[in-house]
PDB file of C-alpha atoms and ligand atoms in Angstrom:
ATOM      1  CA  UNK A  24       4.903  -5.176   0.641  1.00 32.00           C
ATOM      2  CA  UNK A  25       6.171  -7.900  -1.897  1.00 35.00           C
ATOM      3  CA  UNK A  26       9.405  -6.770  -2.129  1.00 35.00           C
ATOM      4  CA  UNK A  27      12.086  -6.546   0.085  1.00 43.00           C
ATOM      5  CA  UNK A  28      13.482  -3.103   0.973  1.00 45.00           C
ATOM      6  CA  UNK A  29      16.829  -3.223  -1.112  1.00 45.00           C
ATOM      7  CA  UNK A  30      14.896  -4.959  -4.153  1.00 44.00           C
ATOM      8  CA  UNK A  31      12.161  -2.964  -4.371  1.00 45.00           C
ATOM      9  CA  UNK A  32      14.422   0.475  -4.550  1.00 48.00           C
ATOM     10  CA  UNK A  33      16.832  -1.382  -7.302  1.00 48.00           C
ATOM     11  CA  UNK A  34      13.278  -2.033  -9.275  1.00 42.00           C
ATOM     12  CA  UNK A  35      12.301   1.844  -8.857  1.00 43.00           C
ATOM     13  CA  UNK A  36      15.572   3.599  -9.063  1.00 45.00           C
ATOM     14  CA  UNK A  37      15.303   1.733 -12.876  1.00 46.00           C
ATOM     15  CA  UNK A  38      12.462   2.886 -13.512  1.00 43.00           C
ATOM     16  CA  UNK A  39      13.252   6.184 -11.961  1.00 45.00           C
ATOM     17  CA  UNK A  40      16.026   6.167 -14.498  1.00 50.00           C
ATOM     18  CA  UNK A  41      14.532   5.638 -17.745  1.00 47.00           C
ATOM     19  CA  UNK A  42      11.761   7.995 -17.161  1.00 46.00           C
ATOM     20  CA  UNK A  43      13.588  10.553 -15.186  1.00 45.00           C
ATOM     21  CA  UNK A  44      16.141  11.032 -17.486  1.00 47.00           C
ATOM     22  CA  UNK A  45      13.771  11.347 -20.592  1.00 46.00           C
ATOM     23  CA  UNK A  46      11.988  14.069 -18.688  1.00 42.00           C
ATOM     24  CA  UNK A  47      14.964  16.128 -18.348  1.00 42.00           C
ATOM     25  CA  UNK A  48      15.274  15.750 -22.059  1.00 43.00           C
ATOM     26  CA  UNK A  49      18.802  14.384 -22.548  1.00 44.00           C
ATOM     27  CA  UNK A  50      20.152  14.831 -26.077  1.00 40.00           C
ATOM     28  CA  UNK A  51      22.401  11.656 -25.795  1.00 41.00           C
ATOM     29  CA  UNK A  52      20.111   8.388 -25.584  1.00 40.00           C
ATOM     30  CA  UNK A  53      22.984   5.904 -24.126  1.00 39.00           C
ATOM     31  CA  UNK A  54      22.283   8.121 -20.775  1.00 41.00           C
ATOM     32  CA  UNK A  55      18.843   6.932 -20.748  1.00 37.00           C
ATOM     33  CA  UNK A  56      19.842   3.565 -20.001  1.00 37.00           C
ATOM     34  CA  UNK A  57      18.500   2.112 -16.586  1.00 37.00           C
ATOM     35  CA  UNK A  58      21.357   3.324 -13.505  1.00 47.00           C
ATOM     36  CA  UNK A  59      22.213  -0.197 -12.161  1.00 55.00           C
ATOM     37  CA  UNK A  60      23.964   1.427  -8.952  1.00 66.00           C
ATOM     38  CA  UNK A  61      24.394  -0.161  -5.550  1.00 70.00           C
ATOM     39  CA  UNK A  62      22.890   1.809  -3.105  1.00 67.00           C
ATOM     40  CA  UNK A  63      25.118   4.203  -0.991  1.00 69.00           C
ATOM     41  CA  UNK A  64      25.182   3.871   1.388  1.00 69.00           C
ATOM     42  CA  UNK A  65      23.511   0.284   1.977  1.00 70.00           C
ATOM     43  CA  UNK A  66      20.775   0.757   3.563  1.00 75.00           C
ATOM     44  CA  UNK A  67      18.932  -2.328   4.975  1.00 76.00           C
ATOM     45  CA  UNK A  68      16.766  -2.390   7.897  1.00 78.00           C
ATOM     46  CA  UNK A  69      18.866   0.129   9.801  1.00 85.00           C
ATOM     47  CA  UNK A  70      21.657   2.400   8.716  1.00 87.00           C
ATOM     48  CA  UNK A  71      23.803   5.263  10.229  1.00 92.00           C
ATOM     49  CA  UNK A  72      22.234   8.550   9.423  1.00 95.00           C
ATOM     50  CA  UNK A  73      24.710  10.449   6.551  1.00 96.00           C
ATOM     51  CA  UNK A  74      27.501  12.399   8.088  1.00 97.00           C
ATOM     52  CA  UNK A  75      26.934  16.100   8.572  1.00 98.00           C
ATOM     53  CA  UNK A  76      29.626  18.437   7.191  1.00 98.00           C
ATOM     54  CA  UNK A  77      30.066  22.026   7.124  1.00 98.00           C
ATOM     55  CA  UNK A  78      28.477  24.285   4.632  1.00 97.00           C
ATOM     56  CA  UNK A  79      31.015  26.343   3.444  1.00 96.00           C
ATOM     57  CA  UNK A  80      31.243  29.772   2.737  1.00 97.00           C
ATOM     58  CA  UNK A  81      29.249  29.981  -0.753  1.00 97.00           C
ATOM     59  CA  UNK A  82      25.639  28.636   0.113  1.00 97.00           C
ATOM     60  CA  UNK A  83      23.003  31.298  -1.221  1.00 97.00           C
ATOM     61  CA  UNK A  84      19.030  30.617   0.337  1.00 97.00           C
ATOM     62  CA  UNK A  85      16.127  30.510  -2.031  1.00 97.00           C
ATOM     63  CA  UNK A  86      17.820  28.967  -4.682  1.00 97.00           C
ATOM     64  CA  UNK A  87      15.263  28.010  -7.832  1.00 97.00           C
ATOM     65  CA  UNK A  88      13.047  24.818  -7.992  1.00 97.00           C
ATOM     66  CA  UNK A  89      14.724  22.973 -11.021  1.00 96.00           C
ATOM     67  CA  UNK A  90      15.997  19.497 -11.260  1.00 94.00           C
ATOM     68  CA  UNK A  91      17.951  20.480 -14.349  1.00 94.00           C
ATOM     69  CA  UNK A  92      21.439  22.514 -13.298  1.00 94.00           C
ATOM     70  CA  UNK A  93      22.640  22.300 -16.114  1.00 90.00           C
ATOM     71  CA  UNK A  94      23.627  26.335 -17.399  1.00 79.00           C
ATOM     72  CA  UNK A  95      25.732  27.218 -20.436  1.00 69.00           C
ATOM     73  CA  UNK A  96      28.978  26.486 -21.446  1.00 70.00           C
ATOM     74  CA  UNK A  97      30.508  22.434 -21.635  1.00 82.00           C
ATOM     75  CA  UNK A  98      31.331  20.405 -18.823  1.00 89.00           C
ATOM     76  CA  UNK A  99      30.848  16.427 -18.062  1.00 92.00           C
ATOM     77  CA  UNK A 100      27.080  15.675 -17.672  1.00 93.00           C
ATOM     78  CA  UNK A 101      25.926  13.770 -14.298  1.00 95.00           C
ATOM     79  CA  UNK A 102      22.921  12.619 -13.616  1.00 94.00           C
ATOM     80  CA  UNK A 103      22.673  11.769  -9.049  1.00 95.00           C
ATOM     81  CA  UNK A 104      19.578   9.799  -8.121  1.00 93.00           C
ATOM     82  CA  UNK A 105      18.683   8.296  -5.215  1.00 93.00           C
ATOM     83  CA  UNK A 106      16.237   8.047  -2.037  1.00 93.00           C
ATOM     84  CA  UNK A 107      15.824  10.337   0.850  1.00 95.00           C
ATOM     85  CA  UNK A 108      15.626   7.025   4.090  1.00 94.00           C
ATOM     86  CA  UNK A 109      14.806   7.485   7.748  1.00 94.00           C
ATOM     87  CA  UNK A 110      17.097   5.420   9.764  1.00 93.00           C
ATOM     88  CA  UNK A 111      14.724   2.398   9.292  1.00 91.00           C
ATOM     89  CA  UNK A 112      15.343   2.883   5.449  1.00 90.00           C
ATOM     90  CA  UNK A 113      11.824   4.007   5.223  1.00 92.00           C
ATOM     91  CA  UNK A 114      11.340   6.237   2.246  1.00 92.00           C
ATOM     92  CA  UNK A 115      10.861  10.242   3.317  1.00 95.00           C
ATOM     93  CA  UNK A 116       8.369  11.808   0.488  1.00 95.00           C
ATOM     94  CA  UNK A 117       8.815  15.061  -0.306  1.00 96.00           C
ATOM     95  CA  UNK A 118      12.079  15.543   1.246  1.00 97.00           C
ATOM     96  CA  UNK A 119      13.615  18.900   0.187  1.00 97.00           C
ATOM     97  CA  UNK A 120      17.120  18.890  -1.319  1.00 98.00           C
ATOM     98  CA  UNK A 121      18.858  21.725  -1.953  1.00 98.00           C
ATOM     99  CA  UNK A 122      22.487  21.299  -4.306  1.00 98.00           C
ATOM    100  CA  UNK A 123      24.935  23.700  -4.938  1.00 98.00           C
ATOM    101  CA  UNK A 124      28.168  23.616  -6.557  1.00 97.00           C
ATOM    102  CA  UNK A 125      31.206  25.352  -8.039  1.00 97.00           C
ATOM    103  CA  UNK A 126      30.927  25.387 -12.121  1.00 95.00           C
ATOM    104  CA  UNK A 127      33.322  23.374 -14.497  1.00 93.00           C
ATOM    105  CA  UNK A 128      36.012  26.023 -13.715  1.00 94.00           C
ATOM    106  CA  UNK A 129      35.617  25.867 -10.002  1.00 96.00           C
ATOM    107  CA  UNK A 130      34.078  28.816  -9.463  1.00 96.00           C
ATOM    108  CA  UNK A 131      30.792  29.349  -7.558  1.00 97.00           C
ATOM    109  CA  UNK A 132      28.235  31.972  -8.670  1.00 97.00           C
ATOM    110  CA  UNK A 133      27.425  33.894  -5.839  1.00 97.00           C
ATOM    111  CA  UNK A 134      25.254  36.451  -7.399  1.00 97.00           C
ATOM    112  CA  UNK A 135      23.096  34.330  -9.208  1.00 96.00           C
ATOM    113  CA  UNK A 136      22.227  30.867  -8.917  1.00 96.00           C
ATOM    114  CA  UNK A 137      24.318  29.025 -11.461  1.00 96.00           C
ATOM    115  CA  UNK A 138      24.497  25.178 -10.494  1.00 96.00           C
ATOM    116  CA  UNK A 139      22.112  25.817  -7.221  1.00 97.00           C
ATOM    117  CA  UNK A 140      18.418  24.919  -7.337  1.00 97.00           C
ATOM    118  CA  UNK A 141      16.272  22.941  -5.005  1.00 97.00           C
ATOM    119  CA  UNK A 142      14.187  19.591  -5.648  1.00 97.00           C
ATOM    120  CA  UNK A 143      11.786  17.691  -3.744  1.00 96.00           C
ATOM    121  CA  UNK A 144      11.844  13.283  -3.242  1.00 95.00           C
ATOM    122  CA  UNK A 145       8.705  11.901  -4.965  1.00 94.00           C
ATOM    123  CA  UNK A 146       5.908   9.852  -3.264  1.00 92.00           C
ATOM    124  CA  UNK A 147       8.875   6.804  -2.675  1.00 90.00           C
ATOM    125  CA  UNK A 148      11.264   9.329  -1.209  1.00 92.00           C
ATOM    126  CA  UNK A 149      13.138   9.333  -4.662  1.00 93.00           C
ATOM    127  CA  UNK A 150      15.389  12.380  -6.301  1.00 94.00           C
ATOM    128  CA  UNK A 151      17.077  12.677  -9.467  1.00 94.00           C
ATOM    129  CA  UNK A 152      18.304  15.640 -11.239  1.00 93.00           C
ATOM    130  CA  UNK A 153      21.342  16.373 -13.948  1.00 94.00           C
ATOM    131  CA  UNK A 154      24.109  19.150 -13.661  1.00 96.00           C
ATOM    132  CA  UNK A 155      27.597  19.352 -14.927  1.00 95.00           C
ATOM    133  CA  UNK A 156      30.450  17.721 -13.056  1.00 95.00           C
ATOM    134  CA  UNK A 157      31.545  20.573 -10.761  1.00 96.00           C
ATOM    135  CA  UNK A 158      35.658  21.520 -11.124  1.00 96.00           C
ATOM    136  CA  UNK A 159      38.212  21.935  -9.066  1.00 97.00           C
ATOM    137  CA  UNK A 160      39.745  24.888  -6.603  1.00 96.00           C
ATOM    138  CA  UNK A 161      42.489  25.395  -4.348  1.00 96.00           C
ATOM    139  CA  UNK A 162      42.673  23.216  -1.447  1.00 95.00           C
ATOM    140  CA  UNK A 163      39.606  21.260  -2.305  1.00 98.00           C
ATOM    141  CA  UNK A 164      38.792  17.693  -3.996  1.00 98.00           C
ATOM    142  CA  UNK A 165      35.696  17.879  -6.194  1.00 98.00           C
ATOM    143  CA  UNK A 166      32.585  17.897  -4.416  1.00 98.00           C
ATOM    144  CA  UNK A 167      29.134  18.609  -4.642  1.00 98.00           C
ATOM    145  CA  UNK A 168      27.276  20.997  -1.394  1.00 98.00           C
ATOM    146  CA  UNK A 169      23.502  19.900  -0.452  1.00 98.00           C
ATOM    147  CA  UNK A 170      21.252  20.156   2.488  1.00 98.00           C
ATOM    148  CA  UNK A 171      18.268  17.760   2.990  1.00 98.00           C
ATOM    149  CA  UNK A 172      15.292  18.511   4.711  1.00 97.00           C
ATOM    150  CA  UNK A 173      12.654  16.134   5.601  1.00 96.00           C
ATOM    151  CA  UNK A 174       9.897  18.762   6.147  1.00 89.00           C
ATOM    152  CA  UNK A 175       9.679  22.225   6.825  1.00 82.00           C
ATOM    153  CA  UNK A 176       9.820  22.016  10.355  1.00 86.00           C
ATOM    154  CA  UNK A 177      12.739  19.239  10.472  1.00 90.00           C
ATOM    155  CA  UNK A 178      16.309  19.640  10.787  1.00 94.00           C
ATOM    156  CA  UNK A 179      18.497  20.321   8.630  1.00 97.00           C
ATOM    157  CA  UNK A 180      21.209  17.723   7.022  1.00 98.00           C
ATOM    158  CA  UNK A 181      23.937  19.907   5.487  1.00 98.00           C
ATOM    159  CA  UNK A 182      26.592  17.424   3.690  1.00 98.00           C
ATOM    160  CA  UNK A 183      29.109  17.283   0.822  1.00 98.00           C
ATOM    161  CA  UNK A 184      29.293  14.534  -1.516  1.00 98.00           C
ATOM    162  CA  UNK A 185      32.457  13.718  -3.256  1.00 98.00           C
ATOM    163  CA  UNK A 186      33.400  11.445  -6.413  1.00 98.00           C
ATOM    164  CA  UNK A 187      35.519   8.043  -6.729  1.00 96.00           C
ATOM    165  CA  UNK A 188      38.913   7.875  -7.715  1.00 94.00           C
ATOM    166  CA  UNK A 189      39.250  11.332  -7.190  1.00 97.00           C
ATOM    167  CA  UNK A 190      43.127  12.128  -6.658  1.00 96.00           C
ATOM    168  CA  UNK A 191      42.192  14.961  -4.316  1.00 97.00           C
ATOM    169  CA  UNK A 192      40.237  13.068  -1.979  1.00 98.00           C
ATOM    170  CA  UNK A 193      43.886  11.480  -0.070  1.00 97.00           C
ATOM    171  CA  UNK A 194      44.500  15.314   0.393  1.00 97.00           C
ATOM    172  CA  UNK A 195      41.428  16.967   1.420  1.00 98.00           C
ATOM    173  CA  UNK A 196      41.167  16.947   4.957  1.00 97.00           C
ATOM    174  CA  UNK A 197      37.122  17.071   4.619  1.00 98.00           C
ATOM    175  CA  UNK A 198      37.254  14.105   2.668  1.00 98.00           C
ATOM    176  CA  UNK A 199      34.519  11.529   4.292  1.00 98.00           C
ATOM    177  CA  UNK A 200      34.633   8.171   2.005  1.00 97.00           C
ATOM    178  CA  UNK A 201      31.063   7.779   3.765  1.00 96.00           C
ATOM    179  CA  UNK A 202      30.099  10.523   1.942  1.00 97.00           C
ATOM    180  CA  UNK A 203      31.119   8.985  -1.922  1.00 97.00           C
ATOM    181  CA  UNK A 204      28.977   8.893  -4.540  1.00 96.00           C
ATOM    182  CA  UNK A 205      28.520   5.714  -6.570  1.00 93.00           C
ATOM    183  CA  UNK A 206      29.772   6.409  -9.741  1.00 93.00           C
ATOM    184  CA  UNK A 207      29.995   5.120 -13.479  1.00 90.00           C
ATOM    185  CA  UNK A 208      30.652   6.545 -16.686  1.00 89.00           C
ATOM    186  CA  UNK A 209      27.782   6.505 -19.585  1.00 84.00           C
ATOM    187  CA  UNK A 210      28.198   7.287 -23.169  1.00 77.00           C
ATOM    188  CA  UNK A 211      27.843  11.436 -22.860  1.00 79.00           C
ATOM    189  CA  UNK A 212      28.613  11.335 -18.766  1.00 89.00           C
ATOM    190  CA  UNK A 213      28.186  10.048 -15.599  1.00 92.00           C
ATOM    191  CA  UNK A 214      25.285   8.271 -13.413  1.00 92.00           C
ATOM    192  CA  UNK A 215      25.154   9.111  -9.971  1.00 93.00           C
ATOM    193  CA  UNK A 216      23.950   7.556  -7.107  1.00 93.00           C
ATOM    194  CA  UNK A 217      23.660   8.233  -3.192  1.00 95.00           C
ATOM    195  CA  UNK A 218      20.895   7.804  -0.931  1.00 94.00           C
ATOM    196  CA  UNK A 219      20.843   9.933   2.089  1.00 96.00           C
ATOM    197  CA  UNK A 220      19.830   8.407   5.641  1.00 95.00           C
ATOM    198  CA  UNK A 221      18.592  11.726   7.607  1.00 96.00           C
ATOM    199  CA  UNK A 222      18.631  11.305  11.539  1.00 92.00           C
ATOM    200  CA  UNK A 223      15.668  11.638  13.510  1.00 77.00           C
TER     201      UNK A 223
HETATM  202 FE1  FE2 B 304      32.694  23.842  -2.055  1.00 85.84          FE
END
């Protein structure tokens, strides 16, 4: 391999970008720019697997295959790539991960399967896929619900991810700043990034 571990996923999560985000058909071109986003969280050589947290109660199984979450109504566009690592920072392919979240009025649809849907990491272990910034409700900071899988038979990682400069985050006692997604703003929305380290 020619290029160290933490170069070569800067190289691909650009390329990732500029082709991911043309196949999901963005209206606003200044998204399509290349996500220069440091990796969270580092991973090189070895790295602590990503906290677990609890699920909640508003998961719903067999959500859709879709990378697109996007549904109807307005709402701050954000686009989360990343990798799915081993421990070793290896690259998992195929990795299943399954989002959910509340919509831009903090509400969860639990009939249907609003801002849910399940994706799988490509041959380098990479994901990307857009929604609409999730909003707040009672007694929570803004967060996002997903569970990674590195095959059928493996275990389960069932996490939250939360956002930067988030007021809520000082008062939510589930806040994990391990667990932060790297953030910035783009003409249109936001770019995304976390890379999940699964255990075992
Ligand atoms: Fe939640």
């Amino acid at each position: 391999m020619g290029i160290a571990g933490s170069d070569r996923r800067s190289v691909v999560i650009k390329a990732l970008s500029a082709a991911g985000f043309a196949a999901l058909g963005l209206p606003d071109r200044s998204l399509a720019q290349p996500a220069e986003l440091p990796a969270t969280p580092a991973c090189e050589g070895h790295a602590a697997a990503t906290p677990r947290q609890t699920e909640g109660p508003f998961f719903t199984p067999s959500s859709p295959q879709r990378a697109d979450l996007r549904s109807d109504g307005s709402g701050t566009l954000l686009v989360l790539s990343g990798f799915v690592l081993t421990r070793q920072c290896r690259p998992i392919p195929g990795a299943l991960l399954d989002f959910w979240h509340a919509d831009t009025a903090g509400q969860y649809d639990n009939r249907g399967f609003r801002f849910r849907g399940h994706l799988f990491a490509d041959q380098l272990g990479r994901y990307q896929f857009i929604t609409r910034a999730p909003g707040l409700y009672t007694g929570r900071t803004r967060h996002l619900h997903v569970k990674v899988r590195a095959a059928t038979q493996s275990p389960v990682l069932t996490t939250q991810l939360y956002f930067p400069d988030e007021p809520g985050n000082r008062r939510d006692s589930l806040f994990d700043a391990k667990l932060l997604m790297s953030l910035r703003r783009a003409e249109g929305g936001q770019l995304g990034r976390f890379d999940f380290v699964l255990a075992g």
